[in-house]
Amino acid sequence: MDLTKHRQILNEGLHHIINDYNQFKQRFNEQKPSSHDLSLIDQVNQWRRNSIDKIRQKAKDCIEIIVKSSQTFLNDIEKKFNDLNEQIKQLQRENEFNEINLNYLRNQLIKIKEELNNPPKTSIEQDCQPFINEISVIPLEKKPIFNKWKQNAVTVAGGNGKAQELSQLNSPRGIFIDEKKNIFIADHDNHHIVKWKCNAKEGQIIAGENKEGNRMDQLNRPTDVVVDQQDHSIIIADKGNRRVIQWLNQTQQILIDSIHCHGLAIDKHGFLYVSDWKKNKVKRWKMGEYNNEGIVVAGGNERGNQLSQLNSPGFIFVDEDQSVYVSDQNNHRVMKWIKDAQEGIVVAGGNGEGGNLNQLSSPAGVIVNDLDQIYVADYLNHRIQKFEKIL
């Protein structure tokens, strides 16, 4: 009896589910575009109309220029014909002409014929810039995928020659951009760190304004800079002085000493990563805990080209999973070291030094985006390379 009653309850439950399903299906079949979708469609249609009107007007203007140019040429030829005709009639009326007059008329007629047979060449020149504004639809549920960039960049810092003025830079190396879009630049050959606010015309020296040196308030060929978002302190790879130093409100503190530092990175868990180009390894410290040797997270097995080795590591990048990407400069490759791994994975280059698409030459800066696309500053090939992940 209990089994029969239980089966009846189950059947009733299934019946309710079927009813809900049928009602939902009916609503789904009657579903129409929302007011938001209709608004977007109206925007697309308006863009189409505006673009077509703009193209039609441009085409009309171009055709008018072509017709006007052609008519101007023909009018000029006609005028020359009329002038020549008047000269011929005048000679006929006066009835006094010789071989010189005839040769002149003959040559003039030949010139006019040649000019008519060889009109000026008009050509169409297409501008590389888009003529109409491009639009795209970005689904809110997915991250937008950007695979194209404008070829003409906007200078956001420097660009006024190589010197020491606040509007200038001298061999900038590492950069860091904070949440307010301020750009922090390791101005290598000027031996200081400059901060450029968004849309500023010049930078502000925030570290190393006392020229090259090894005092606490001086820098020597800094190669990289990061900002601790917690206390807004500036952490600098002071390569020439072999130290990682922190600047906080013009107060300096050496965090790590006697290290051949080059690249820096901070992860979301509060760890500082430093590449040691001479000892061929990347080490990690907990922020604020620098009274230890740090933990080796990449390399550390002497210089070499094996998967467990590095050769003059430079700039570094750390992703959300604490994987470390290293520009392995003298091995002409970029390595990825997954957290706690004993050896790395070649993710870019690694096919000898060269300029082919599968090669690098002394890679420098490296950045990895949310789509696992790797961007590498291919230093000696003077190019930026993008490497896609194989799915």
XYZ file of C-alpha atoms in Angstrom:
391
model
C 0.000 0.000 0.000
C 2.872 2.379 0.835
C 4.535 1.596 -2.514
C 1.317 2.296 -4.427
C 0.788 5.580 -2.575
C 4.428 6.584 -3.178
C 4.063 5.836 -6.888
C 0.931 7.994 -7.007
C 2.831 10.886 -5.379
C 5.614 10.515 -7.930
C 3.130 10.561 -10.803
C 1.524 13.705 -9.445
C 4.960 15.322 -9.173
C 5.749 14.403 -12.765
C 2.367 15.762 -13.869
C 3.153 19.126 -12.220
C 6.540 19.237 -13.936
C 4.924 18.500 -17.320
C 2.382 21.271 -16.767
C 5.135 23.739 -15.817
C 7.146 22.667 -18.858
C 4.205 23.157 -21.232
C 3.426 26.596 -19.787
C 7.066 27.633 -20.045
C 7.288 26.306 -23.615
C 4.211 28.323 -24.580
C 5.715 31.479 -23.082
C 9.003 30.726 -24.822
C 7.283 30.308 -28.207
C 5.570 33.662 -27.696
C 8.800 35.340 -26.677
C 9.524 38.523 -28.637
C 12.564 40.804 -28.722
C 12.751 42.923 -25.577
C 12.532 46.700 -25.636
C 16.291 46.778 -25.005
C 16.932 44.549 -28.044
C 14.648 46.721 -30.174
C 16.530 49.808 -29.029
C 19.830 48.198 -30.055
C 18.386 47.215 -33.431
C 17.215 50.812 -33.930
C 20.744 52.010 -33.184
C 22.197 49.600 -35.745
C 19.665 50.696 -38.367
C 20.415 54.345 -37.643
C 24.136 53.633 -38.012
C 23.416 51.918 -41.341
C 21.409 54.881 -42.635
C 23.982 57.418 -41.503
C 26.826 55.395 -43.015
C 25.015 54.969 -46.344
C 24.222 58.698 -46.477
C 27.835 59.515 -45.745
C 29.099 57.111 -48.420
C 26.587 58.424 -50.987
C 27.630 62.024 -50.324
C 31.312 61.127 -50.562
C 30.723 59.255 -53.830
C 28.742 62.214 -55.198
C 31.538 64.636 -54.284
C 34.163 62.413 -55.908
C 32.131 62.044 -59.121
C 31.663 65.810 -59.290
C 35.419 66.300 -58.943
C 36.092 63.774 -61.741
C 33.503 65.351 -64.079
C 34.675 68.861 -63.286
C 38.308 67.939 -63.870
C 37.481 66.281 -67.193
C 35.341 69.215 -68.312
C 38.066 71.697 -67.352
C 40.533 69.757 -69.505
C 38.154 69.691 -72.493
C 37.377 73.393 -72.103
C 41.079 74.143 -72.159
C 41.542 72.095 -75.346
C 38.534 73.801 -76.933
C 39.959 77.218 -76.121
C 43.255 76.290 -77.753
C 41.372 75.053 -80.843
C 39.428 78.314 -81.017
C 42.606 80.376 -80.654
C 44.264 78.387 -83.413
C 41.164 78.789 -85.590
C 41.286 82.574 -85.159
C 44.928 82.604 -86.190
C 44.150 80.580 -89.308
C 41.270 82.871 -90.266
C 43.443 85.929 -89.722
C 46.107 84.590 -92.091
C 43.439 83.828 -94.665
C 42.030 87.325 -94.436
C 45.391 89.020 -94.688
C 46.556 86.551 -97.340
C 50.134 87.138 -96.282
C 51.826 84.059 -94.848
C 54.933 82.013 -95.472
C 56.473 78.665 -94.537
C 57.256 79.847 -91.015
C 53.606 80.693 -90.381
C 52.484 77.321 -91.744
C 55.021 75.384 -89.660
C 53.887 77.241 -86.549
C 50.226 76.426 -87.215
C 51.097 72.813 -88.001
C 53.110 72.420 -84.769
C 50.370 74.029 -82.705
C 47.816 71.630 -84.144
C 50.095 68.653 -83.396
C 50.561 69.806 -79.797
C 46.816 70.185 -79.275
C 46.196 66.699 -80.715
C 48.879 65.162 -78.466
C 47.438 66.907 -75.448
C 43.954 65.617 -76.287
C 45.279 62.071 -76.730
C 47.164 62.209 -73.429
C 44.824 63.680 -70.842
C 46.049 64.030 -67.234
C 45.664 60.782 -65.303
C 43.210 60.914 -62.431
C 43.474 58.205 -59.778
C 41.595 57.069 -56.695
C 43.447 57.164 -53.393
C 42.000 55.164 -50.515
C 42.680 56.375 -46.990
C 43.923 53.707 -44.598
C 41.777 55.252 -41.849
C 38.174 53.991 -41.622
C 35.802 56.354 -43.432
C 32.796 55.461 -41.317
C 32.621 54.740 -37.609
C 32.790 51.025 -36.946
C 30.376 49.447 -34.495
C 30.280 46.066 -32.798
C 27.850 44.216 -30.583
C 29.272 42.892 -27.314
C 27.184 40.254 -25.496
C 27.031 41.132 -21.798
C 27.380 37.503 -20.772
C 30.793 37.040 -22.392
C 34.082 38.834 -22.242
C 34.752 40.822 -25.411
C 37.489 39.384 -27.596
C 39.735 42.049 -29.047
C 42.023 40.833 -31.820
C 42.470 44.080 -33.731
C 44.068 47.324 -32.741
C 44.420 50.656 -34.471
C 47.778 50.901 -36.196
C 48.358 54.517 -35.182
C 49.193 54.739 -31.496
C 48.655 57.615 -29.077
C 51.703 58.817 -27.170
C 50.837 58.908 -23.472
C 54.289 59.676 -22.066
C 57.453 61.148 -23.546
C 57.738 61.471 -27.294
C 59.643 64.745 -27.076
C 63.146 63.480 -27.692
C 65.698 61.747 -25.503
C 66.709 63.949 -22.552
C 66.092 64.782 -18.895
C 63.234 67.292 -19.051
C 59.934 66.363 -17.398
C 58.319 66.032 -20.833
C 61.030 63.623 -21.991
C 62.274 60.093 -21.330
C 65.622 58.384 -21.873
C 65.520 54.649 -22.657
C 62.393 53.763 -20.608
C 62.222 50.123 -19.516
C 59.545 48.685 -17.220
C 56.150 50.327 -16.697
C 53.254 49.914 -14.269
C 49.708 51.296 -14.569
C 47.615 51.711 -11.429
C 43.847 51.774 -10.958
C 43.696 55.505 -11.727
C 45.510 54.988 -15.062
C 48.670 56.667 -13.767
C 51.734 55.339 -15.593
C 54.881 54.650 -13.578
C 58.008 54.418 -15.738
C 61.499 53.144 -14.992
C 63.391 55.866 -16.887
C 66.570 53.810 -17.211
C 69.184 56.249 -18.502
C 67.808 59.176 -16.479
C 68.159 57.084 -13.294
C 64.746 57.879 -11.892
C 61.098 56.821 -11.746
C 58.511 59.138 -13.254
C 54.763 59.177 -12.817
C 52.569 60.391 -15.684
C 48.973 61.127 -14.832
C 46.350 60.351 -17.435
C 46.486 62.920 -20.295
C 49.356 64.830 -18.644
C 51.855 66.752 -20.804
C 54.809 65.950 -18.553
C 55.762 63.532 -15.818
C 56.605 63.920 -12.155
C 59.797 62.459 -10.694
C 58.759 60.381 -7.700
C 62.027 58.528 -7.052
C 65.664 59.239 -7.895
C 65.585 62.960 -8.584
C 69.087 63.352 -7.095
C 70.960 62.050 -10.169
C 72.756 58.728 -10.542
C 74.227 57.241 -7.382
C 74.029 54.633 -4.650
C 72.661 56.690 -1.768
C 69.242 55.780 -0.409
C 67.723 58.732 -2.289
C 69.431 57.845 -5.575
C 68.977 55.226 -8.300
C 71.294 53.660 -10.842
C 69.773 52.362 -14.103
C 66.382 51.167 -12.786
C 64.803 48.515 -14.979
C 61.345 47.942 -13.528
C 58.771 49.384 -11.137
C 55.589 48.164 -9.456
C 53.159 49.848 -7.079
C 51.866 48.221 -3.908
C 48.168 49.063 -4.091
C 47.807 48.601 -0.319
C 50.073 51.434 0.860
C 50.752 52.997 -2.581
C 54.490 52.583 -2.114
C 56.792 52.338 -5.147
C 58.967 49.227 -5.444
C 61.918 49.560 -7.825
C 64.385 47.162 -9.418
C 67.490 49.334 -8.890
C 69.617 47.207 -11.193
C 72.827 49.285 -11.120
C 72.862 49.241 -7.309
C 71.890 45.543 -7.125
C 68.936 46.116 -4.837
C 65.149 46.213 -4.684
C 64.166 49.406 -2.941
C 60.868 50.793 -1.706
C 59.911 54.466 -1.786
C 57.027 55.653 0.387
C 56.449 59.399 0.674
C 60.142 60.139 -0.040
C 61.223 57.635 2.610
C 63.392 54.831 1.285
C 63.838 51.275 2.485
C 65.939 48.530 0.934
C 63.758 45.432 0.701
C 66.241 43.053 -0.917
C 69.971 43.704 -1.137
C 72.811 42.139 -3.154
C 70.542 40.870 -5.932
C 71.066 41.279 -9.679
C 67.452 42.337 -10.109
C 65.822 43.067 -13.455
C 62.070 42.367 -13.522
C 59.372 42.749 -10.853
C 55.808 41.541 -10.396
C 53.173 41.496 -7.643
C 50.353 38.953 -7.507
C 46.903 39.277 -5.935
C 47.975 37.236 -2.910
C 50.553 39.800 -1.831
C 53.743 38.186 -3.101
C 56.622 40.078 -4.718
C 58.502 38.350 -7.561
C 62.026 39.363 -8.610
C 64.128 38.038 -11.498
C 67.879 37.662 -10.858
C 69.501 37.883 -14.281
C 72.961 36.829 -13.090
C 71.966 33.872 -10.902
C 69.411 32.820 -13.513
C 66.350 32.458 -11.330
C 63.126 34.111 -10.231
C 62.370 34.333 -6.499
C 59.280 35.178 -4.520
C 58.823 36.949 -1.191
C 55.727 37.590 0.911
C 55.190 41.345 0.943
C 56.680 42.769 4.138
C 58.674 39.617 4.884
C 62.061 40.153 3.269
C 64.300 38.888 6.068
C 64.688 35.514 4.378
C 66.188 34.131 1.193
C 62.887 33.954 -0.636
C 61.517 31.002 -2.576
C 62.764 30.064 -6.043
C 59.781 29.836 -8.391
C 61.631 29.560 -11.724
C 65.148 28.500 -12.688
C 67.748 28.248 -9.973
C 69.567 25.332 -11.595
C 72.551 27.276 -12.924
C 72.707 28.819 -16.366
C 71.549 26.670 -19.262
C 68.871 25.973 -21.848
C 67.169 22.965 -20.292
C 63.532 23.226 -19.172
C 64.700 23.538 -15.558
C 67.155 26.321 -16.392
C 67.243 29.963 -17.417
C 69.842 32.177 -19.082
C 69.660 35.838 -18.047
C 65.957 36.130 -17.120
C 64.561 39.626 -17.595
C 60.979 40.825 -17.334
C 58.354 38.655 -15.668
C 54.566 38.349 -15.479
C 52.453 36.481 -12.909
C 48.908 35.356 -13.746
C 45.856 34.660 -11.564
C 47.066 31.112 -10.818
C 50.520 32.338 -9.711
C 52.127 30.886 -12.824
C 55.282 32.842 -13.655
C 56.092 33.858 -17.238
C 59.777 34.711 -17.762
C 61.569 36.402 -20.650
C 64.499 33.998 -20.904
C 66.599 36.497 -22.847
C 69.748 34.623 -23.836
C 67.778 31.467 -24.609
C 65.528 33.590 -26.862
C 62.331 32.174 -25.432
C 59.528 32.817 -22.934
C 59.017 30.211 -20.232
C 55.935 29.497 -18.137
C 56.517 28.054 -14.691
C 53.335 26.723 -13.098
C 53.214 27.183 -9.331
C 55.473 24.679 -7.519
C 56.709 23.183 -10.822
C 60.262 21.865 -11.043
C 60.691 22.932 -14.633
C 59.108 25.335 -17.079
C 57.232 25.112 -20.359
C 58.347 26.937 -23.509
C 55.382 29.085 -24.537
C 57.086 31.389 -27.065
C 60.265 31.125 -29.129
C 62.697 28.408 -28.143
C 63.642 27.686 -31.751
C 66.982 29.450 -31.729
C 67.607 33.143 -32.210
C 66.025 34.560 -35.357
C 63.329 36.624 -36.960
C 60.915 33.897 -38.073
C 57.416 33.808 -36.589
C 58.394 30.930 -34.286
C 61.562 32.660 -33.115
C 62.581 35.490 -30.797
C 65.736 37.536 -30.336
C 66.466 38.642 -26.739
C 62.826 38.961 -25.626
C 62.069 41.695 -23.085
C 58.627 42.650 -21.728
C 55.937 39.964 -21.512
C 52.216 40.258 -20.732
C 49.486 37.600 -20.721
C 45.817 38.607 -21.047
C 42.645 36.896 -19.805
C 42.463 34.837 -23.004
C 45.939 33.347 -22.380
C 47.350 35.279 -25.324
C 51.016 36.060 -24.717
C 52.466 39.373 -25.891
C 56.252 39.602 -26.114
C 58.467 42.610 -26.781
C 60.857 40.963 -29.256
C 63.736 43.325 -28.459
C 66.321 42.752 -31.211
C 63.672 42.023 -33.854
C 62.030 45.372 -33.063
C 58.514 43.969 -32.936
C 55.742 42.857 -30.569
C 54.716 39.232 -31.027
C 51.417 37.662 -29.984
C 51.322 33.943 -29.259
C 47.945 32.151 -29.121
C 47.157 29.284 -26.802
C 46.531 25.953 -28.561
C 43.132 24.635 -27.476
